Coordinates of C-alpha atoms and ligand atoms in Angstrom, one line a residue:
M222 CA -0.1 0.0 0.0
E223 CA 1.5 3.4 -1.0
K224 CA 1.8 6.1 1.5
L225 CA 2.6 9.7 1.3
R226 CA 5.3 11.3 3.6
I227 CA 5.4 15.0 4.1
Q228 CA 8.0 16.9 6.2
G229 CA 6.1 20.1 7.1
G230 CA 7.0 23.8 7.3
R231 CA 8.5 24.2 3.8
T232 CA 7.7 27.3 1.9
L233 CA 5.9 27.0 -1.3
S234 CA 7.1 29.2 -4.2
G235 CA 7.3 29.0 -8.1
Q236 CA 4.5 27.5 -10.2
V237 CA 1.8 24.8 -9.8
R238 CA 0.0 24.1 -13.1
V239 CA -3.6 23.0 -13.0
G240 CA -5.0 20.2 -15.1
G241 CA -8.1 19.6 -16.8
A242 CA -11.2 19.3 -14.8
K243 CA -12.0 15.6 -13.6
N244 CA -15.6 16.3 -13.1
A245 CA -16.0 17.5 -16.6
A246 CA -13.8 14.8 -18.2
L247 CA -16.2 12.2 -16.8
P248 CA -19.4 13.4 -18.3
E249 CA -17.6 14.4 -21.6
L250 CA -16.0 11.0 -22.0
V251 CA -19.6 9.4 -21.5
A252 CA -20.6 11.7 -24.3
T253 CA -18.7 9.7 -26.8
L254 CA -21.3 7.0 -26.5
L255 CA -23.6 9.4 -28.4
T256 CA -22.0 9.1 -31.7
E257 CA -20.0 6.7 -34.0
E258 CA -17.6 9.5 -35.2
P259 CA -14.4 10.3 -33.2
V260 CA -14.5 12.5 -30.3
R261 CA -11.1 14.1 -29.3
L262 CA -10.6 15.6 -26.0
T263 CA -7.6 17.6 -24.8
N264 CA -6.5 18.6 -21.1
V265 CA -7.8 15.3 -20.0
P266 CA -6.3 14.7 -16.4
A267 CA -4.4 11.5 -15.7
V268 CA -6.3 10.6 -12.5
R269 CA -7.9 7.4 -11.4
D270 CA -11.3 8.3 -11.8
V271 CA -10.7 8.9 -15.7
A272 CA -9.1 5.5 -15.9
T273 CA -12.3 3.9 -14.5
I274 CA -14.6 5.6 -16.8
V275 CA -12.4 4.7 -19.8
R276 CA -12.3 0.9 -18.7
L277 CA -16.3 1.1 -18.7
L278 CA -16.6 2.7 -22.0
E279 CA -14.0 0.2 -23.5
H280 CA -16.3 -2.5 -22.2
L281 CA -19.1 -1.1 -23.9
G282 CA -17.4 -0.7 -27.2
V283 CA -15.6 2.6 -27.4
A284 CA -12.1 2.4 -28.9
I285 CA -9.9 4.9 -26.8
E286 CA -6.4 6.1 -27.5
R287 CA -4.6 8.2 -25.1
D288 CA -1.6 10.4 -25.7
N289 CA -0.7 12.5 -22.5
D290 CA -3.6 14.8 -22.0
K291 CA -5.1 14.0 -25.4
T292 CA -7.8 11.3 -25.6
R293 CA -9.4 10.1 -29.0
A294 CA -12.7 8.1 -28.4
Q295 CA -14.7 6.3 -30.9
L296 CA -17.7 4.1 -30.5
S297 CA -17.4 1.4 -33.4
A298 CA -20.5 -0.6 -32.2
F299 CA -22.1 -1.4 -28.8
N300 CA -20.3 -4.5 -27.2
G301 CA -23.4 -5.0 -24.8
T302 CA -25.6 -2.4 -23.0
E303 CA -24.7 -3.4 -19.4
A304 CA -22.4 -1.4 -17.0
P305 CA -21.4 -4.1 -14.2
Y306 CA -21.5 -3.5 -10.8
D307 CA -17.7 -3.9 -10.2
L308 CA -17.0 -0.9 -12.4
V309 CA -20.0 1.3 -11.3
K310 CA -19.3 0.7 -7.6
T311 CA -15.9 2.2 -7.6
M312 CA -17.0 5.6 -9.3
R313 CA -20.5 6.9 -9.2
A314 CA -20.2 9.0 -12.5
S315 CA -20.2 5.7 -14.2
F316 CA -24.0 5.8 -13.9
L317 CA -24.2 8.3 -16.3
V318 CA -23.8 5.8 -19.1
L319 CA -27.6 4.8 -18.5
G320 CA -29.2 7.7 -20.5
P321 CA -26.8 7.5 -23.5
L322 CA -27.4 3.8 -23.8
L323 CA -31.0 4.1 -23.9
A324 CA -30.9 7.1 -26.3
R325 CA -28.8 5.1 -28.7
T326 CA -29.9 1.4 -28.4
G327 CA -33.3 1.4 -26.6
R328 CA -32.0 -0.6 -23.7
A329 CA -29.5 -0.6 -20.6
R330 CA -28.9 -2.5 -17.6
V331 CA -26.6 -0.4 -15.4
S332 CA -25.7 -1.2 -11.9
L333 CA -26.9 1.3 -9.3
P334 CA -23.9 3.2 -7.8
G335 CA -23.3 2.0 -4.2
G336 CA -23.3 4.8 -1.7
C337 CA -19.9 6.1 -0.9
A338 CA -18.0 7.5 2.0
I339 CA -19.4 10.8 2.1
G340 CA -23.2 10.0 1.7
A341 CA -25.9 7.7 0.3
R342 CA -25.8 9.7 -2.8
P343 CA -29.2 8.3 -4.4
V344 CA -30.0 8.6 -8.1
D345 CA -33.6 9.0 -7.7
Q346 CA -33.6 12.4 -9.5
H347 CA -31.8 10.8 -12.4
L348 CA -34.2 8.0 -12.7
S349 CA -37.6 10.1 -12.2
A350 CA -36.3 12.6 -14.8
L351 CA -35.4 9.8 -17.4
A352 CA -38.9 8.3 -16.7
R353 CA -40.5 11.7 -17.9
L354 CA -38.5 11.4 -21.0
G355 CA -40.4 8.0 -21.6
A356 CA -37.8 5.6 -20.3
D357 CA -39.4 2.4 -18.7
L358 CA -37.2 1.7 -15.5
R359 CA -37.1 -1.0 -12.9
V360 CA -34.7 -2.1 -10.2
E361 CA -33.5 -5.8 -10.3
E362 CA -30.8 -7.2 -8.0
G363 CA -29.1 -3.7 -7.6
Y364 CA -29.3 -3.0 -11.3
V365 CA -31.5 -0.5 -13.2
V366 CA -33.0 -2.2 -16.2
A367 CA -34.2 0.4 -18.6
E368 CA -36.0 0.3 -22.0
A369 CA -37.2 3.1 -24.1
Q370 CA -38.4 3.0 -27.9
R371 CA -37.3 6.5 -28.3
L372 CA -36.9 9.1 -25.5
R373 CA -38.9 12.1 -25.9
G374 CA -38.5 15.7 -24.8
A375 CA -40.2 16.6 -21.6
D376 CA -40.3 19.3 -18.8
V377 CA -38.3 18.2 -15.9
T378 CA -37.9 20.1 -12.5
F379 CA -35.2 18.8 -10.1
D380 CA -36.0 18.7 -6.4
S381 CA -32.6 20.2 -5.8
P382 CA -29.7 21.2 -8.1
T383 CA -28.0 17.9 -8.9
V384 CA -24.8 18.0 -11.0
G385 CA -25.0 14.5 -12.0
G386 CA -28.5 14.6 -12.8
T387 CA -28.4 17.7 -15.0
E388 CA -25.4 16.3 -16.9
H389 CA -27.2 12.9 -17.2
L390 CA -30.4 14.4 -18.6
M391 CA -28.5 16.6 -20.9
L392 CA -26.7 13.6 -22.3
A393 CA -30.1 11.6 -22.8
A394 CA -32.0 14.7 -24.0
S395 CA -29.7 15.5 -26.8
L396 CA -31.0 12.5 -28.7
A397 CA -34.5 12.6 -27.6
D398 CA -37.5 13.4 -30.0
G399 CA -38.3 17.0 -29.2
T400 CA -37.4 19.5 -26.4
T401 CA -36.3 19.1 -22.9
V402 CA -36.5 21.9 -20.4
L403 CA -34.4 21.1 -17.1
R404 CA -35.5 23.3 -14.3
N405 CA -33.8 23.9 -11.0
A406 CA -30.7 22.5 -12.9
A407 CA -27.2 22.6 -11.6
R408 CA -25.0 25.7 -12.6
E409 CA -21.5 24.3 -12.1
P410 CA -18.8 25.1 -14.8
E411 CA -18.4 21.5 -15.5
V412 CA -22.2 21.5 -16.8
V413 CA -21.3 24.5 -19.0
D414 CA -18.3 22.7 -20.4
L415 CA -20.2 19.6 -21.2
A416 CA -22.9 21.6 -23.0
A417 CA -20.1 23.2 -25.1
L418 CA -19.0 19.8 -26.1
L419 CA -22.5 18.5 -26.8
N420 CA -23.2 21.6 -28.9
A421 CA -19.8 21.0 -30.8
M422 CA -21.2 17.5 -31.6
G423 CA -24.4 19.0 -33.1
A424 CA -26.5 19.0 -30.1
E425 CA -28.6 22.1 -29.3
V426 CA -28.2 22.9 -25.6
E427 CA -29.1 26.4 -24.4
G428 CA -29.0 27.9 -20.8
A429 CA -26.2 25.7 -19.3
G430 CA -24.8 27.7 -16.3
S431 CA -28.3 29.0 -15.4
D432 CA -31.0 27.0 -13.4
T433 CA -32.9 26.4 -16.7
V434 CA -31.2 24.3 -19.5
V435 CA -33.1 23.7 -22.9
I436 CA -32.1 20.8 -25.0
R437 CA -33.7 20.5 -28.5
G438 CA -33.1 16.7 -29.3
A439 CA -31.2 15.7 -32.5
S440 CA -31.5 12.6 -34.6
E441 CA -27.9 12.1 -34.5
L442 CA -24.7 13.5 -33.1
G443 CA -21.2 13.7 -34.7
G444 CA -17.7 13.8 -33.6
A445 CA -16.0 16.9 -32.1
D446 CA -12.8 18.3 -30.9
H447 CA -13.0 19.9 -27.3
E448 CA -10.5 21.2 -24.6
I449 CA -11.7 20.6 -21.2
L450 CA -11.8 23.4 -18.7
P451 CA -9.3 23.7 -15.9
D452 CA -10.2 21.9 -12.5
R453 CA -11.3 24.4 -10.3
I454 CA -11.2 22.2 -7.2
E455 CA -7.4 21.4 -8.1
A456 CA -6.7 25.0 -8.3
G457 CA -8.7 26.0 -5.0
T458 CA -6.7 23.4 -3.3
Y459 CA -3.3 24.7 -4.3
L460 CA -4.5 28.3 -3.6
I461 CA -5.1 27.1 0.0
A462 CA -1.6 25.4 0.1
G463 CA -0.3 28.9 -0.8
A464 CA -2.4 30.6 1.7
L465 CA -0.8 28.2 4.3
K466 CA 2.8 28.3 3.2
G467 CA 3.1 30.3 0.1
D468 CA 5.7 32.9 -0.9
R469 CA 4.2 34.3 -4.2
L470 CA 3.2 30.6 -5.2
E471 CA 1.7 30.8 -8.8
V472 CA -1.2 28.6 -9.6
T473 CA -1.2 28.7 -13.2
K474 CA -3.6 27.5 -16.1
C475 CA -6.8 27.9 -14.2
R476 CA -9.8 30.0 -14.6
P477 CA -10.3 32.1 -11.4
T478 CA -14.0 33.1 -12.6
D479 CA -14.9 29.4 -11.9
F480 CA -14.2 29.6 -8.2
E481 CA -14.8 33.0 -7.1
A482 CA -16.5 31.9 -3.8
V483 CA -13.3 30.2 -3.0
I484 CA -10.9 33.0 -3.9
D485 CA -13.2 35.5 -2.1
K486 CA -13.3 33.7 1.1
V487 CA -9.4 33.3 1.0
Q488 CA -9.0 36.9 0.6
E489 CA -11.6 37.7 3.3
I490 CA -9.6 35.7 5.9
G491 CA -6.4 37.8 5.0
A492 CA -4.3 36.0 2.4
D493 CA -2.6 38.0 -0.2
V494 CA -3.9 36.7 -3.5
E495 CA -3.3 38.5 -6.9
I496 CA -5.9 37.4 -9.6
G497 CA -4.9 37.1 -13.3
D498 CA -7.0 35.7 -16.2
D499 CA -5.5 32.4 -16.0
F500 CA -3.3 32.2 -12.8
L501 CA -3.4 33.3 -9.2
R502 CA -0.5 34.5 -7.3
V503 CA -0.7 33.9 -3.5
S504 CA 1.4 34.4 -0.2
A505 CA 0.8 33.1 3.3
A506 CA 0.0 36.0 5.7
S507 CA 1.0 35.9 9.4
D508 CA -2.5 36.2 11.0
Y509 CA -5.7 35.0 9.5
R510 CA -9.3 35.8 10.6
G511 CA -11.7 32.7 11.3
I512 CA -14.5 33.2 8.9
D513 CA -17.5 31.1 8.6
A514 CA -18.2 29.0 5.3
R515 CA -21.3 27.3 4.1
T516 CA -21.3 25.0 1.2
Q517 CA -23.9 25.7 -1.6
P518 CA -24.4 24.6 -5.3
H519 CA -22.5 26.8 -7.6
P520 CA -21.8 29.9 -7.5
G521 CA -21.9 29.3 -3.9
F522 CA -18.8 28.0 -1.9
P523 CA -18.2 24.3 -3.3
T524 CA -18.8 21.3 -1.1
D525 CA -15.6 20.0 -2.8
M526 CA -13.6 22.7 -1.1
Q527 CA -15.0 22.3 2.6
A528 CA -12.4 20.0 3.7
Q529 CA -9.5 22.1 2.3
Y530 CA -10.8 25.1 3.8
M531 CA -11.2 23.4 7.2
A532 CA -7.5 22.6 7.1
L533 CA -6.9 26.5 6.6
M534 CA -9.1 27.5 9.4
T535 CA -7.0 25.7 11.9
Q536 CA -4.6 28.3 11.4
A537 CA -6.9 31.2 11.7
T538 CA -7.7 33.2 15.0
G539 CA -10.8 32.7 16.6
S540 CA -13.7 30.3 15.6
A541 CA -14.9 29.5 12.4
L542 CA -18.3 27.4 11.5
V543 CA -18.0 25.4 8.5
T544 CA -21.4 24.0 7.6
E545 CA -21.8 21.2 5.0
T546 CA -25.2 21.6 3.3
I547 CA -24.8 19.2 0.3
F548 CA -23.6 15.7 1.7
E549 CA -24.6 14.1 5.0
N550 CA -21.3 12.7 6.0
R551 CA -18.6 14.8 4.8
F552 CA -16.5 15.6 8.0
M553 CA -14.7 12.3 8.1
H554 CA -11.3 14.5 7.9
V555 CA -12.1 16.0 11.3
P556 CA -11.0 13.2 13.6
E557 CA -7.7 13.0 11.4
L558 CA -7.2 16.9 11.6
N559 CA -7.7 16.7 15.4
R560 CA -5.1 14.0 15.7
M561 CA -2.6 16.5 14.2
G562 CA -3.6 19.1 16.8
A563 CA -6.5 20.8 15.4
D564 CA -9.4 21.9 17.7
I565 CA -12.4 21.0 15.7
T566 CA -15.8 19.9 17.2
V567 CA -18.8 18.6 14.9
D568 CA -22.3 19.6 15.9
G569 CA -24.6 18.0 13.0
H570 CA -23.9 19.6 9.7
T571 CA -21.6 22.2 11.3
A572 CA -18.1 22.0 12.4
I573 CA -16.5 24.6 14.8
V574 CA -12.8 25.2 14.0
R575 CA -10.9 27.0 16.8
G576 CA -7.5 28.5 16.1
P577 CA -4.8 29.1 15.5
R578 CA -3.3 25.7 16.4
Q579 CA 0.2 24.7 15.7
L580 CA -0.2 21.1 13.8
G581 CA 2.1 18.4 14.5
G582 CA 2.8 15.7 12.1
A583 CA 1.2 12.3 12.5
R584 CA 0.2 9.0 10.8
V585 CA -3.3 9.9 9.3
M586 CA -5.8 8.0 7.0
A587 CA -7.4 9.4 3.8
T588 CA -11.2 8.4 3.8
D589 CA -12.4 10.2 0.6
L590 CA -10.9 12.3 -2.0
R591 CA -11.1 15.8 -0.6
A592 CA -10.5 14.7 2.8
S593 CA -7.2 13.3 1.7
A594 CA -6.3 16.8 0.1
S595 CA -7.3 18.4 3.5
L596 CA -4.7 16.1 5.2
V597 CA -2.1 17.0 2.7
L598 CA -2.6 20.6 3.3
A599 CA -2.4 20.0 7.1
G600 CA 0.8 18.1 6.7
L601 CA 2.4 21.0 4.8
A602 CA 1.5 23.3 7.6
A603 CA 2.4 21.0 10.5
E604 CA 5.7 20.8 12.3
G605 CA 7.5 17.3 11.6
E606 CA 6.5 14.4 9.6
T607 CA 3.1 13.5 8.5
I608 CA 2.3 10.0 6.8
I609 CA -1.0 9.7 4.9
D610 CA -2.4 6.2 4.3
R611 CA -4.9 5.0 1.6
L612 CA -3.5 7.1 -1.1
Y613 CA -5.7 5.7 -3.7
H614 CA -8.5 8.3 -2.6
L615 CA -6.0 11.3 -3.5
D616 CA -5.0 9.7 -6.8
R617 CA -8.8 9.8 -7.9
G618 CA -8.6 13.4 -8.4
Y619 CA -5.1 14.8 -8.0
E620 CA -2.6 14.4 -10.9
S621 CA 0.9 14.4 -10.1
L622 CA 0.3 16.0 -6.8
V623 CA 4.0 14.9 -5.3
E624 CA 5.7 16.2 -8.4
K625 CA 3.6 19.5 -8.4
L626 CA 4.1 20.2 -4.7
G627 CA 7.9 19.1 -4.8
A628 CA 8.7 21.4 -7.7
A629 CA 7.2 24.2 -5.5
G630 CA 9.4 23.4 -2.5
A631 CA 7.4 21.0 -0.5
E632 CA 9.3 17.9 1.0
V633 CA 6.9 15.2 0.1
E634 CA 7.3 11.7 -1.3
R635 CA 5.3 8.5 -2.0
F636 CA 6.7 5.3 -0.5
R637 CA 5.6 1.5 0.0
E638 CA 5.7 0.4 3.6
Ligands
LIG19 C1 -20.9 15.9 -8.4 O1 -21.4 14.8 -7.8 C2 -19.4 15.8 -8.3 N1 -18.9 14.6 -8.8 C3 -18.9 15.8 -6.7 O2 -17.5 15.8 -6.7 C4 -19.5 17.1 -6.1 O3 -19.3 17.0 -4.7 C5 -21.0 17.2 -6.3 O4 -21.2 17.1 -7.8 C6 -21.7 18.3 -5.7 O5 -21.1 19.6 -6.4 C7 -18.7 14.7 -10.2 O6 -19.1 15.5 -11.1 C8 -18.2 13.4 -10.8 P1 -25.1 16.0 -6.9 P2 -22.9 14.3 -7.8 O7 -25.9 15.0 -7.8 O8 -23.3 14.7 -9.3 C9 -28.2 14.6 -3.8 C10 -15.5 15.2 -6.0 O9 -15.0 15.4 -4.9 N2 -28.9 13.7 -4.8 O10 -24.9 17.3 -7.4 O11 -23.1 13.0 -7.4 C11 -27.0 13.9 -3.5 O12 -27.0 12.9 -2.5 C12 -16.8 14.7 -6.0 O13 -14.9 15.5 -7.1 C13 -30.0 13.1 -4.6 O14 -30.8 13.0 -3.4 O15 -23.5 15.4 -6.8 C14 -26.2 15.1 -2.8 O16 -26.5 15.2 -1.5 C15 -17.4 14.2 -4.7 N3 -30.6 12.5 -5.7 C16 -26.8 16.3 -3.4 O17 -27.9 15.8 -4.0 C17 -30.2 12.5 -7.0 O18 -30.8 11.7 -7.7 C18 -25.8 16.9 -4.6 O19 -25.6 15.7 -5.5 C19 -29.0 13.1 -7.1 C20 -28.3 13.7 -6.0

């Protein structure tokens, strides 16, 4: 089992380059099921979740060639219409293949995604929306068995903004007969990026990025070339690394307008952040104020930055209330941070972070993707050595983290025990 060893206290400077957004690459690779022409994506991050969706798509008949950050995908003929449990259980976004399989072949058998560490994460809104488009759905032995002669456009109102649900319906509706309107849709930048790819493939998607998305179904879609947008959560994670230990650390090839809520919050607590068109320059300050944060759907403060922000708040003066409104169990980093000397108490959906506290290196365990990022940040700020176990969580969403942090001056290495 690989582990990460961090010697804390090092100053971070120079440049960290941000990669393509994992949470856009996943639905955009699924979109290759919608056509038999080649779809070429660039700025594809080399992370475990992308490797997982590639395995599933190849299982379904998509030929995928990868050359660094470039991916060429082409569906020759469907090799079955089943997405097996052992592939879907490891990564929830695999469930998105259901809509495209239905739209293209009229049938699908896709495993329900299990829950995951951060919550039950049901897909009820995906299913009720697909049913409104005319899909006949039933659950058998943990699989969704679906049939549809032809999906037809419909009006769908989500109970709450669901990123995956919005993306799933955009994928399915792009080949439905007629027009689909998604109300209370998610507004994340990754939704907007998926719409740009679908439109490049010949779909007609309007309103992505607002709470109402209109998709006029096409009879068929073609191939396209598309560059994936920068990963705003990776960028936000390195911004916080700079707020903790930076000396004019540059976070490059990012899109600051995609994570303004995070940048505003880091500036509000007192960090020195310069904002460029496609980069940030950040230096640590000596004294930070504890400022509350409450996760919200985009453009609010992203739940995927909650754990990382909490690590920063351990260094702020006073108490900060960090409230998680999206997932029911996304505080698993708290006990690990407390083992490093933080003073955090959890009361339901709110964590109270009291600081500043000098963190000390410790052996800690990653529990989910963003919790592991939070432990890396704490290890950079801590005195002494931190060992992080279960690195596979981190590898799901952070490409070349050791190389990127090492090049900026951190003392960090992977090792096998
Ligand atoms: C996406 O997950 C992201 N994953 C998550 O990032 C992110 O945390 C989440 O959006 C919220 O921003 C990808 O894009 C691959 P949701 P998703 O559907 O689509 C509930 C990371 O760290 N819900 O917006 O699964 C759900 O339980 C990952 O990169 C239903 O109840 O999120 C959750 O409480 C973690 N029924 C809330 O809505 C449904 O049918 C938001 O879920 C769907 C969702």
